[in-house]
């Protein structure tokens, strides 16, 4: 997902994070300058749904204007990311040995 708060705010004539922060506070969402900065200029790792609801209400937009889906960045679990290392055929097999001299359990 791509976070797009700054563009959504700019489309409504809001050019400063502090201005949006004040508007959010007027609607009951008080946040620190650090958190606001992260929402304004970065990609937040998480956001509460209640906070997202207030942001959408203040900006008069839907979630689809703040969050963009990026399906090309999603990988399937069963797709190999790297080629497996080649297994050498004909090489000597390695048998692990215990350091205390005891034998290993049978296979």
Short mmCIF file of C-alpha atoms in Angstrom, two decimals:
data_model
loop_
_atom_site.label_atom_id
_atom_site.label_comp_id
_atom_site.label_asym_id
_atom_site.label_seq_id
_atom_site.Cartn_x
_atom_site.Cartn_y
_atom_site.Cartn_z
CA UNK A 1 0.00 0.00 0.00
CA UNK A 2 1.15 3.53 -0.69
CA UNK A 3 0.18 6.34 1.70
CA UNK A 4 -0.86 9.60 0.05
CA UNK A 5 -1.99 12.02 2.79
CA UNK A 6 0.08 14.96 1.55
CA UNK A 7 -1.43 14.93 -1.95
CA UNK A 8 -4.97 14.46 -0.63
CA UNK A 9 -4.48 17.45 1.67
CA UNK A 10 -2.91 19.57 -1.09
CA UNK A 11 -5.93 18.88 -3.33
CA UNK A 12 -7.98 20.66 -0.64
CA UNK A 13 -5.64 23.62 -0.22
CA UNK A 14 -3.91 22.33 2.93
CA UNK A 15 -0.19 22.86 2.43
CA UNK A 16 1.24 22.49 5.94
CA UNK A 17 1.21 19.55 8.31
CA UNK A 18 0.61 21.91 11.22
CA UNK A 19 -2.56 23.19 9.57
CA UNK A 20 -3.93 19.67 9.12
CA UNK A 21 -2.85 18.81 12.67
CA UNK A 22 -4.92 21.72 13.98
CA UNK A 23 -7.94 20.66 11.90
CA UNK A 24 -7.66 17.09 13.17
CA UNK A 25 -7.44 18.32 16.77
CA UNK A 26 -10.68 20.29 16.22
CA UNK A 27 -12.31 16.94 15.41
CA UNK A 28 -10.91 15.18 18.46
CA UNK A 29 -7.76 13.65 16.98
CA UNK A 30 -4.83 15.11 18.89
CA UNK A 31 -1.42 13.81 17.85
CA UNK A 32 2.18 14.70 18.52
CA UNK A 33 4.24 16.66 16.02
CA UNK A 34 6.36 13.55 15.43
CA UNK A 35 3.39 11.37 14.59
CA UNK A 36 1.95 14.08 12.35
CA UNK A 37 5.28 14.42 10.58
CA UNK A 38 5.36 10.68 9.94
CA UNK A 39 1.84 10.72 8.50
CA UNK A 40 2.54 13.81 6.41
CA UNK A 41 5.88 12.95 4.87
CA UNK A 42 6.35 9.22 5.19
CA UNK A 43 4.75 5.86 4.96
CA UNK A 44 3.30 4.99 8.35
CA UNK A 45 3.80 1.40 9.45
CA UNK A 46 0.33 1.43 10.96
CA UNK A 47 -2.63 3.70 11.51
CA UNK A 48 -5.66 3.21 13.70
CA UNK A 49 -8.94 2.87 11.86
CA UNK A 50 -10.51 5.51 14.14
CA UNK A 51 -7.71 7.94 13.21
CA UNK A 52 -8.17 7.14 9.53
CA UNK A 53 -11.89 7.82 9.88
CA UNK A 54 -11.21 11.28 11.36
CA UNK A 55 -8.65 12.09 8.65
CA UNK A 56 -11.15 11.13 5.93
CA UNK A 57 -13.90 13.19 7.60
CA UNK A 58 -11.67 16.28 7.91
CA UNK A 59 -10.42 16.04 4.33
CA UNK A 60 -13.80 15.02 2.94
CA UNK A 61 -12.31 12.06 1.10
CA UNK A 62 -12.52 8.32 1.03
CA UNK A 63 -9.84 5.84 2.05
CA UNK A 64 -9.11 5.14 -1.62
CA UNK A 65 -7.68 8.65 -1.94
CA UNK A 66 -5.29 8.13 0.97
CA UNK A 67 -4.24 4.53 0.32
CA UNK A 68 -3.23 3.15 -3.06
CA UNK A 69 -3.02 -0.59 -3.62
CA UNK A 70 0.24 -1.83 -5.14
CA UNK A 71 -0.43 -5.47 -6.06
CA UNK A 72 2.83 -5.77 -8.04
CA UNK A 73 4.75 -5.56 -4.74
CA UNK A 74 2.99 -8.66 -3.35
CA UNK A 75 4.81 -11.96 -3.84
CA UNK A 76 3.41 -15.46 -3.57
CA UNK A 77 4.85 -17.59 -0.80
CA UNK A 78 5.33 -20.59 -3.08
CA UNK A 79 7.30 -18.65 -5.70
CA UNK A 80 11.04 -19.24 -5.33
CA UNK A 81 12.96 -16.03 -4.80
CA UNK A 82 16.36 -17.58 -5.55
CA UNK A 83 17.57 -20.62 -7.41
CA UNK A 84 18.34 -23.50 -5.02
CA UNK A 85 22.00 -24.39 -4.67
CA UNK A 86 23.07 -27.30 -6.82
CA UNK A 87 23.61 -30.55 -4.95
CA UNK A 88 26.96 -32.11 -5.80
CA UNK A 89 26.62 -35.66 -7.01
CA UNK A 90 29.33 -38.15 -6.26
CA UNK A 91 30.93 -36.23 -3.39
CA UNK A 92 31.59 -37.88 -0.05
CA UNK A 93 28.67 -37.88 2.37
CA UNK A 94 29.18 -36.13 5.66
CA UNK A 95 28.19 -37.93 8.86
CA UNK A 96 27.83 -35.76 11.95
CA UNK A 97 29.69 -36.88 15.06
CA UNK A 98 29.03 -35.98 18.65
CA UNK A 99 31.74 -34.23 20.60
CA UNK A 100 31.19 -36.30 23.73
CA UNK A 101 32.04 -39.62 22.01
CA UNK A 102 28.54 -41.11 22.23
CA UNK A 103 26.92 -42.54 19.14
CA UNK A 104 24.08 -40.83 17.30
CA UNK A 105 20.56 -42.32 17.35
CA UNK A 106 19.69 -44.61 14.42
CA UNK A 107 17.90 -43.13 11.41
#
